[in-house]
Amino acid sequence: MFNIVDLRKDNNEEAAKALYQKLTQRTKFNDGANIIGAVSEILDAVKSLGDKALRDYSKKFDNADIKEIRVSEAEINAAYNAVEPELLQTIRISRQNIWSFHEKQLQNSWISPNKDGTMLGQLVRPIEKAGLYVPGGTAPLISSVLMTAVPAKVAGVSNIIMCTPPTKEGTVNPAILVAAREAGVDEVYRVGGAQAIAAMAYGTESIPRVDKICGPGNVYVSTAKRLIFGDCDIDMFAGPSEILVIADATARPEYVAADLLSQAEHDKLASSVMITDDEGFVQKVADEIEKQLPELSRKAIIESSLKEFGFAVLVENIEQAIEVSNNIAPEHLEICINEPMSMLGLIKNAGAIFVGNYSPEPLGDYMAGPSHVLPTSGTARFSSPVNVDQFLKKSSLIYYNRQALEKTSGNIMRFAEAELLDAHANAIKVRFRN
Amino acid sequence: MFNIVDLRKDNNEEAAKALYQKLTQRTKFNDGANIIGAVSEILDAVKSLGDKALRDYSKKFDNADIKEIRVSEAEINAAYNAVEPELLQTIRISRQNIWSFHEKQLQNSWISPNKDGTMLGQLVRPIEKAGLYVPGGTAPLISSVLMTAVPAKVAGVSNIIMCTPPTKEGTVNPAILVAAREAGVDEVYRVGGAQAIAAMAYGTESIPRVDKICGPGNVYVSTAKRLIFGDCDIDMFAGPSEILVIADATARPEYVAADLLSQAEHDKLASSVMITDDEGFVQKVADEIEKQLPELSRKAIIESSLKEFGFAVLVENIEQAIEVSNNIAPEHLEICINEPMSMLGLIKNAGAIFVGNYSPEPLGDYMAGPSHVLPTSGTARFSSPVNVDQFLKKSSLIYYNRQALEKTSGNIMRFAEAELLDAHANAIKVRFRN
């Protein structure tokens, strides 16, 4: 079902490189002139025509006639009646767990006053407006709404809006509306695609301009985010989802198999990797996959995903497993080994780390608390999970008095001269002319 | 010399809007197909040809034959002899001040253990490799090297490299080399332009691939950063520099004039704005500008900058001044008023805030400690100064035990079903089958 890569031999560097390449190159930014051109046209149209462009594109791309762009209070109230009370209860528990975790990320503004009367510091404040993009599609991404909007709300963002494509009937999935309201989203707009990104970046009659846009989307949405970046902040470029399980002989094959399967069902491009130092374990997991797969409804997607991007990697020992994992920099990393905590210090790159046999990835997807919006395709090398800090901004604070400025005035003037900027030196000189 | 905007009248909204537009639209991402096409070609060439492409482009764009791409130890040692001892001393004091300030931004990894035996947390680790781009040009940006490399070093980045365009003779400014070494840059490469960005994003035979690229550059460098973003992290898009001074009748016209002049000398596109509630103060500053200007060497640049992007804005009171400033979201904000600290709580958007009459912007440019690499063109709405956090990444940590997972298993399965992901539910079910 999956592919086996043996990295135990000495001359395995090429096999390792081929694996890394296969995994990171599942999707690449499509910089084809066609897509950039099409998206640029949409951005320009929304900038100049506003709501009219949004209505035209919804007709064209979503086959929907949208009258009211904003989802009304009445529709949101109706959504509450359409959602099962148990699901509402689950959404509320999840929201609370996400809130509790992210509250721990809040930072204070700080100052550092010095004995000479000077003071330096850093003001930390929330951005004012955040925009959340929620893609359409068959499966409603209820949990993703919570996992993005709640951290923004915890940060103190005063206005959170959401855009999501309408169905042909112009409606929005009720569970999405309920999750948005529970998460603290202030306004929901039935607009999708690059036109939604343009609307949030530049504003229209109906949709306010925001300071930051978050959320995944197709290549048009991603390209739009790339092009508007700078006029507005963006979160990251989400690629297909991925899991990496490090397992030794103490792991349970049926658990590991189930976790690999759960990742593979997301997408044909999703990747499921297991790394183990126990050769016998590979067959056990393969057997379990064969056993569990027939009962799963997304069997075809899973099979395709495992065949193309499913790997069992054999290594000499757990240290090597972690080295390979660091090179892959997985979105989700499960550590199913004896004394898993003892390995934390070696892990360099991972979006979220799931420790032990009873921390399966779906726990993190829905209930644990940390955001499930995580860096993919190796970007955990430099990116972080969605977190409160991404909705905060900082200002440096500098306060000097006359005496302290005079003391360092020679240094400032020397620097200014070296950089050929004598008006900079002059700003110091005028203050000490007499 | 500068333009006067009176916002004291009731119907001044249009004047305010025109001002905001004028200031934020000094530069825009040039998404013309020509530039994107030319840069894409450079990226592809460097990806496929490596060092050879770097040499070819250096010949073509910098008119330089570069043999050794990496600057040698001998060249760096020679640079120390070429730099005045006083300047070296100043660089060292500046580096120490930058280090002390940024050390205060360091974050610890944390865990939050719960009574039920579960544990959540966040690992905070530095990125491994950072790449710094330093543009060429007439004035060597010595201080910018310190202001970017030192925060990366404080964060614990283990490998910091720098790229900067060679002169026609293939050399690099000695003061830049000394600043790089003092700041902790490990390797310097004589490569500029989009090709330098490509080399750092993808790696060549000589230049290692990095995790994050920082530093300003021309439209080719910016476009390259935009296109490689995602394969590698980037800092921000730096626009022309800007200052906003809020002054009341207690401010000193000669100081304010000097500070506006010091900003204007950077660039014809630089902007210098003063906001005051004292009509008489405007003329006093204008007189001081006339007085100080003739002695400044960059007089022509200053005159052009002030004429186009220099503004004196009249407001009813200081609260209104801050409101206008929040809308502009200036890179540098000087508060030269009575009891300036009492206004900090109203400031929403600013890169760095300089408090009082003895905290002129050049103090922050060179010596105070906070990085002078700050968000421009209104991006302080959502961006921060270069800081340690930008060189750190986080991983979420999730640990549950059997009992705790069982307790929330119903919630996880309900969510999975609502999102039509039954392999996710299966990952829970297999753990509680018996």
mmCIF file of C-alpha atoms in Angstrom, chain B residues 144-294:
data_model
loop_
_atom_site.group_PDB
_atom_site.id
_atom_site.type_symbol
_atom_site.label_atom_id
_atom_site.label_comp_id
_atom_site.label_asym_id
_atom_site.label_seq_id
_atom_site.Cartn_x
_atom_site.Cartn_y
_atom_site.Cartn_z
ATOM 1 C CA SER B 144 21.332 48.309 8.791
ATOM 2 C CA VAL B 145 23.684 45.342 8.931
ATOM 3 C CA LEU B 146 23.787 45.605 12.723
ATOM 4 C CA MET B 147 20.061 46.290 13.022
ATOM 5 C CA THR B 148 19.139 43.026 11.249
ATOM 6 C CA ALA B 149 21.951 40.614 12.043
ATOM 7 C CA VAL B 150 22.115 41.273 15.793
ATOM 8 C CA PRO B 151 18.432 40.400 16.453
ATOM 9 C CA ALA B 152 18.950 37.174 14.454
ATOM 10 C CA LYS B 153 22.043 36.382 16.483
ATOM 11 C CA VAL B 154 20.237 37.090 19.767
ATOM 12 C CA ALA B 155 17.460 34.720 18.648
ATOM 13 C CA GLY B 156 20.085 31.995 18.359
ATOM 14 C CA VAL B 157 20.157 31.571 14.572
ATOM 15 C CA SER B 158 23.151 29.298 14.080
ATOM 16 C CA ASN B 159 24.171 30.443 10.611
ATOM 17 C CA ILE B 160 23.759 34.021 9.356
ATOM 18 C CA ILE B 161 24.872 34.824 5.831
ATOM 19 C CA MET B 162 24.889 38.100 3.921
ATOM 20 C CA CYS B 163 24.702 38.969 0.231
ATOM 21 C CA THR B 164 25.624 42.379 -1.138
ATOM 22 C CA PRO B 165 26.393 43.522 -4.690
ATOM 23 C CA PRO B 166 30.067 43.871 -5.654
ATOM 24 C CA THR B 167 31.596 47.077 -6.952
ATOM 25 C CA LYS B 168 32.944 47.032 -10.498
ATOM 26 C CA GLU B 169 36.248 45.925 -8.978
ATOM 27 C CA GLY B 170 34.496 43.020 -7.269
ATOM 28 C CA THR B 171 35.023 44.447 -3.790
ATOM 29 C CA VAL B 172 32.662 45.108 -0.881
ATOM 30 C CA ASN B 173 32.691 48.260 1.261
ATOM 31 C CA PRO B 174 35.045 47.615 4.220
ATOM 32 C CA ALA B 175 32.714 49.236 6.766
ATOM 33 C CA ILE B 176 29.979 46.801 5.686
ATOM 34 C CA LEU B 177 32.362 43.885 6.163
ATOM 35 C CA VAL B 178 33.408 45.079 9.602
ATOM 36 C CA ALA B 179 29.800 45.661 10.681
ATOM 37 C CA ALA B 180 28.882 42.188 9.420
ATOM 38 C CA ARG B 181 31.666 40.539 11.370
ATOM 39 C CA GLU B 182 30.897 42.534 14.531
ATOM 40 C CA ALA B 183 27.204 41.671 14.244
ATOM 41 C CA GLY B 184 27.940 37.967 13.999
ATOM 42 C CA VAL B 185 27.427 37.359 10.287
ATOM 43 C CA ASP B 186 29.170 34.067 9.485
ATOM 44 C CA GLU B 187 29.639 34.367 5.728
ATOM 45 C CA VAL B 188 29.506 37.262 3.249
ATOM 46 C CA TYR B 189 28.864 36.785 -0.494
ATOM 47 C CA ARG B 190 29.458 39.402 -3.198
ATOM 48 C CA VAL B 191 26.202 38.886 -5.062
ATOM 49 C CA GLY B 192 23.329 41.353 -5.444
ATOM 50 C CA GLY B 193 19.897 41.720 -6.999
ATOM 51 C CA ALA B 194 17.251 39.087 -7.628
ATOM 52 C CA GLN B 195 20.016 36.543 -8.190
ATOM 53 C CA ALA B 196 21.169 36.943 -4.559
ATOM 54 C CA ILE B 197 17.618 36.334 -3.324
ATOM 55 C CA ALA B 198 17.361 33.238 -5.536
ATOM 56 C CA ALA B 199 20.705 31.933 -4.264
ATOM 57 C CA MET B 200 19.673 32.280 -0.622
ATOM 58 C CA ALA B 201 16.213 30.774 -1.236
ATOM 59 C CA TYR B 202 17.382 27.730 -3.194
ATOM 60 C CA GLY B 203 21.099 27.410 -2.515
ATOM 61 C CA THR B 204 23.974 27.154 -5.010
ATOM 62 C CA GLU B 205 27.374 25.435 -4.842
ATOM 63 C CA SER B 206 28.775 28.407 -2.876
ATOM 64 C CA ILE B 207 25.758 29.825 -1.072
ATOM 65 C CA PRO B 208 23.703 27.757 1.367
ATOM 66 C CA ARG B 209 19.896 27.739 1.259
ATOM 67 C CA VAL B 210 18.503 29.770 4.181
ATOM 68 C CA ASP B 211 15.197 29.653 6.059
ATOM 69 C CA LYS B 212 14.515 33.386 6.057
ATOM 70 C CA ILE B 213 15.676 36.346 3.945
ATOM 71 C CA CYS B 214 15.744 39.871 5.379
ATOM 72 C CA GLY B 215 16.670 43.245 4.039
ATOM 73 C CA PRO B 216 15.542 45.927 1.619
ATOM 74 C CA GLY B 217 16.279 46.250 -2.084
ATOM 75 C CA ASN B 218 15.093 47.630 -5.380
ATOM 76 C CA VAL B 219 11.997 46.462 -7.252
ATOM 77 C CA TYR B 220 13.830 43.391 -8.613
ATOM 78 C CA VAL B 221 14.895 42.325 -5.140
ATOM 79 C CA SER B 222 11.368 42.923 -3.762
ATOM 80 C CA THR B 223 9.736 41.015 -6.579
ATOM 81 C CA ALA B 224 12.138 38.126 -6.103
ATOM 82 C CA LYS B 225 11.276 38.050 -2.395
ATOM 83 C CA ARG B 226 7.561 38.018 -3.230
ATOM 84 C CA LEU B 227 7.977 35.122 -5.660
ATOM 85 C CA ILE B 228 10.151 32.915 -3.446
ATOM 86 C CA PHE B 229 8.020 33.552 -0.327
ATOM 87 C CA GLY B 230 6.795 30.194 0.907
ATOM 88 C CA ASP B 231 9.904 28.317 -0.201
ATOM 89 C CA CYS B 232 11.664 30.524 2.294
ATOM 90 C CA ASP B 233 10.390 33.109 4.781
ATOM 91 C CA ILE B 234 10.845 36.830 4.089
ATOM 92 C CA ASP B 235 10.739 39.872 6.351
ATOM 93 C CA MET B 236 8.682 42.621 4.754
ATOM 94 C CA PHE B 237 8.643 44.988 1.810
ATOM 95 C CA ALA B 238 10.455 48.163 2.773
ATOM 96 C CA GLY B 239 9.190 51.339 1.160
ATOM 97 C CA PRO B 240 10.757 54.820 1.272
ATOM 98 C CA SER B 241 11.443 56.070 4.776
ATOM 99 C CA GLU B 242 9.116 58.450 6.630
ATOM 100 C CA ILE B 243 8.767 60.513 9.784
ATOM 101 C CA LEU B 244 5.763 62.019 11.510
ATOM 102 C CA VAL B 245 6.355 64.593 14.238
ATOM 103 C CA ILE B 246 3.511 65.566 16.555
ATOM 104 C CA ALA B 247 4.373 68.938 18.063
ATOM 105 C CA ASP B 248 2.601 71.450 20.273
ATOM 106 C CA ALA B 249 3.621 74.964 21.259
ATOM 107 C CA THR B 250 6.173 73.563 23.744
ATOM 108 C CA ALA B 251 8.227 71.925 20.998
ATOM 109 C CA ARG B 252 11.433 73.505 19.677
ATOM 110 C CA PRO B 253 11.076 74.594 16.029
ATOM 111 C CA GLU B 254 14.806 74.180 15.315
ATOM 112 C CA TYR B 255 14.741 70.569 16.573
ATOM 113 C CA VAL B 256 11.591 69.657 14.658
ATOM 114 C CA ALA B 257 12.955 71.287 11.499
ATOM 115 C CA ALA B 258 16.226 69.349 11.812
ATOM 116 C CA ASP B 259 14.387 66.071 12.306
ATOM 117 C CA LEU B 260 12.176 66.647 9.264
ATOM 118 C CA LEU B 261 15.280 67.504 7.226
ATOM 119 C CA SER B 262 17.091 64.387 8.383
ATOM 120 C CA GLN B 263 14.293 62.221 7.115
ATOM 121 C CA ALA B 264 13.975 64.047 3.817
ATOM 122 C CA GLU B 265 17.649 63.527 2.960
ATOM 123 C CA HIS B 266 17.160 59.746 2.587
ATOM 124 C CA ASP B 267 15.354 59.784 -0.699
ATOM 125 C CA LYS B 268 13.224 61.960 -2.965
ATOM 126 C CA LEU B 269 10.374 59.600 -2.072
ATOM 127 C CA ALA B 270 10.926 59.947 1.695
ATOM 128 C CA SER B 271 8.140 61.740 3.536
ATOM 129 C CA SER B 272 8.338 64.205 6.431
ATOM 130 C CA VAL B 273 5.102 65.148 8.147
ATOM 131 C CA MET B 274 4.551 67.450 11.095
ATOM 132 C CA ILE B 275 1.190 67.635 12.842
ATOM 133 C CA THR B 276 0.523 70.502 15.231
ATOM 134 C CA ASP B 277 -2.319 72.275 16.984
ATOM 135 C CA ASP B 278 -0.341 75.534 16.971
ATOM 136 C CA GLU B 279 -0.708 77.489 13.731
ATOM 137 C CA GLY B 280 2.176 79.799 14.593
ATOM 138 C CA PHE B 281 4.509 76.828 15.009
ATOM 139 C CA VAL B 282 4.252 75.962 11.317
ATOM 140 C CA GLN B 283 5.897 79.196 10.222
ATOM 141 C CA LYS B 284 8.609 78.861 12.843
ATOM 142 C CA VAL B 285 9.530 75.401 11.548
ATOM 143 C CA ALA B 286 9.419 76.640 7.948
ATOM 144 C CA ASP B 287 11.817 79.449 8.882
ATOM 145 C CA GLU B 288 14.175 77.008 10.594
ATOM 146 C CA ILE B 289 14.160 74.720 7.554
ATOM 147 C CA GLU B 290 15.188 77.665 5.364
ATOM 148 C CA LYS B 291 17.939 78.452 7.828
ATOM 149 C CA GLN B 292 19.361 74.952 8.213
ATOM 150 C CA LEU B 293 18.951 73.656 4.682
ATOM 151 C CA PRO B 294 21.729 75.596 2.873
#
